[in-house]
């Protein structure tokens, strides 16, 4: 996975800090709504006690940071630092899971069936390792694909 820390603007200007503040004002209520709906599905009752303070804190912090963008830089840096660290770990874990749960068993299965992926032997007597490609299909076949 590529380094997500490289893509972050570590010296945000005033517009980037204000955009960050707006994302807090919008994002925290969205997360609070998702939490509220998930809790409703789990317990069967509406419980506003954890969602309402979360939304209020996000809107309040976002409004303060939007009004005073000069104090938003530390919040911006911490937020994006944590997000990049989580993205780096999650992305690499998913990549490893796909490799070990999908690619490796496929290779084991092909090996068990006796189908090598490619010829790994070295023949000193062979004049070349070139293999001729099969001739292309006739052009008329592309008009009758099925």
Coordinates of C-alpha atoms in Angstrom, one line a residue:
X1 CA 0.0 0.0 0.0
X2 CA 1.2 3.5 -0.7
X3 CA 2.0 5.8 2.1
X4 CA -1.2 7.7 3.1
X5 CA 0.9 10.2 5.2
X6 CA 2.4 11.5 1.9
X7 CA -1.0 12.7 0.6
X8 CA -1.9 14.8 3.6
X9 CA -1.4 18.6 3.5
X10 CA 0.6 19.0 6.7
X11 CA 0.7 22.8 6.3
X12 CA -3.0 23.6 5.8
X13 CA -3.9 27.1 4.8
X14 CA -7.0 28.9 6.0
X15 CA -9.4 27.4 3.4
X16 CA -8.3 23.8 4.3
X17 CA -8.8 24.4 8.0
X18 CA -12.2 25.9 7.4
X19 CA -13.1 23.0 5.1
X20 CA -12.0 20.7 8.0
X21 CA -14.3 22.6 10.4
X22 CA -17.2 22.2 8.0
X23 CA -16.5 18.5 7.8
X24 CA -16.8 18.2 11.5
X25 CA -20.1 20.1 11.5
X26 CA -21.5 17.8 8.9
X27 CA -19.7 14.5 9.8
X28 CA -20.3 14.3 13.5
X29 CA -24.1 14.5 13.2
X30 CA -24.0 11.9 10.4
X31 CA -22.0 9.5 12.7
X32 CA -24.4 10.3 15.5
X33 CA -27.3 9.4 13.3
X34 CA -25.7 6.2 12.2
X35 CA -25.1 5.4 15.9
X36 CA -28.7 6.2 16.8
X37 CA -30.1 4.0 14.0
X38 CA -27.7 1.1 14.9
X39 CA -28.7 1.3 18.5
X40 CA -32.4 1.4 17.5
X41 CA -31.9 -1.8 15.5
X42 CA -30.0 -3.5 18.3
X43 CA -32.2 -2.6 21.3
X44 CA -35.5 -1.7 19.6
X45 CA -35.8 1.6 21.3
X46 CA -34.6 5.1 20.5
X47 CA -31.9 6.2 22.9
X48 CA -30.6 9.7 22.2
X49 CA -28.2 9.9 25.2
X50 CA -25.0 8.8 23.4
X51 CA -25.8 10.3 19.9
X52 CA -27.0 13.7 20.9
X53 CA -23.8 14.7 22.9
X54 CA -21.6 13.4 20.1
X55 CA -23.5 15.5 17.4
X56 CA -23.5 18.5 19.7
X57 CA -19.7 18.2 20.4
X58 CA -18.9 17.9 16.7
X59 CA -21.1 20.8 15.7
X60 CA -19.8 23.0 18.5
X61 CA -16.1 22.2 17.8
X62 CA -16.6 22.6 14.1
X63 CA -18.3 26.0 14.6
X64 CA -15.5 27.2 16.9
X65 CA -12.8 26.0 14.5
X66 CA -14.6 27.6 11.6
X67 CA -14.8 30.9 13.4
X68 CA -11.2 30.8 14.6
X69 CA -9.2 28.8 11.9
X70 CA -5.9 29.8 13.5
X71 CA -6.6 27.3 16.3
X72 CA -7.8 24.6 14.0
X73 CA -4.3 23.5 12.9
X74 CA -3.5 21.1 15.9
X75 CA -6.9 19.5 15.6
X76 CA -6.4 19.1 11.8
X77 CA -3.0 17.5 12.2
X78 CA -4.1 15.1 15.0
X79 CA -7.2 14.1 13.1
X80 CA -5.4 13.4 9.8
X81 CA -2.5 11.7 11.6
X82 CA -4.8 9.2 13.3
X83 CA -6.9 8.7 10.1
X84 CA -3.8 8.0 8.1
X85 CA -2.4 5.6 10.7
X86 CA -5.8 3.7 10.8
X87 CA -6.0 3.7 7.0
X88 CA -2.4 2.4 6.7
X89 CA -3.0 -0.5 9.2
X90 CA -6.5 -1.4 7.8
X91 CA -5.4 -1.2 4.2
X92 CA -2.4 -3.5 4.8
X93 CA -4.4 -5.9 6.9
X94 CA -7.0 -6.2 4.1
X95 CA -4.3 -6.7 1.5
X96 CA -2.7 -9.4 3.5
X97 CA -6.1 -11.1 4.2
X98 CA -7.0 -11.1 0.5
X99 CA -3.6 -12.5 -0.3
X100 CA -3.6 -15.2 2.3
X101 CA -7.3 -16.2 2.0
X102 CA -7.6 -16.0 -1.7
X103 CA -4.4 -16.1 -3.6
X104 CA -2.5 -18.6 -1.5
X105 CA -5.2 -21.3 -1.5
X106 CA -5.6 -20.9 -5.2
X107 CA -1.9 -21.5 -5.7
X108 CA -2.1 -24.5 -3.3
X109 CA -5.0 -25.9 -5.3
X110 CA -3.2 -25.5 -8.6
X111 CA -0.2 -27.1 -7.2
X112 CA -2.2 -30.0 -5.8
X113 CA -3.8 -30.6 -9.3
X114 CA -0.4 -30.6 -10.9
X115 CA -0.8 -27.4 -12.8
X116 CA 2.3 -25.3 -12.4
X117 CA 1.9 -21.6 -12.8
X118 CA 5.0 -21.3 -15.0
X119 CA 7.9 -23.4 -15.9
X120 CA 10.6 -23.0 -13.3
X121 CA 13.1 -25.5 -14.6
X122 CA 16.3 -24.4 -16.2
X123 CA 17.4 -26.4 -19.3
X124 CA 21.0 -25.8 -20.3
X125 CA 20.5 -27.7 -23.6
X126 CA 17.7 -25.5 -24.8
X127 CA 18.8 -23.0 -27.5
X128 CA 16.1 -20.5 -26.3
X129 CA 13.2 -20.2 -24.0
X130 CA 11.0 -18.5 -26.5
X131 CA 7.6 -19.9 -27.0
X132 CA 5.6 -19.1 -30.1
X133 CA 2.2 -17.5 -29.4
X134 CA -0.9 -19.2 -30.8
X135 CA -2.2 -17.6 -34.0
X136 CA -4.8 -14.9 -33.5
X137 CA -8.5 -15.7 -33.9
X138 CA -10.0 -14.7 -37.3
X139 CA -11.3 -11.2 -37.5
X140 CA -14.8 -12.5 -38.5
X141 CA -15.2 -14.0 -35.0
X142 CA -15.5 -10.6 -33.4
X143 CA -18.8 -10.1 -35.3
X144 CA -20.2 -13.3 -33.7
X145 CA -19.1 -13.1 -30.1
X146 CA -21.8 -15.4 -28.7

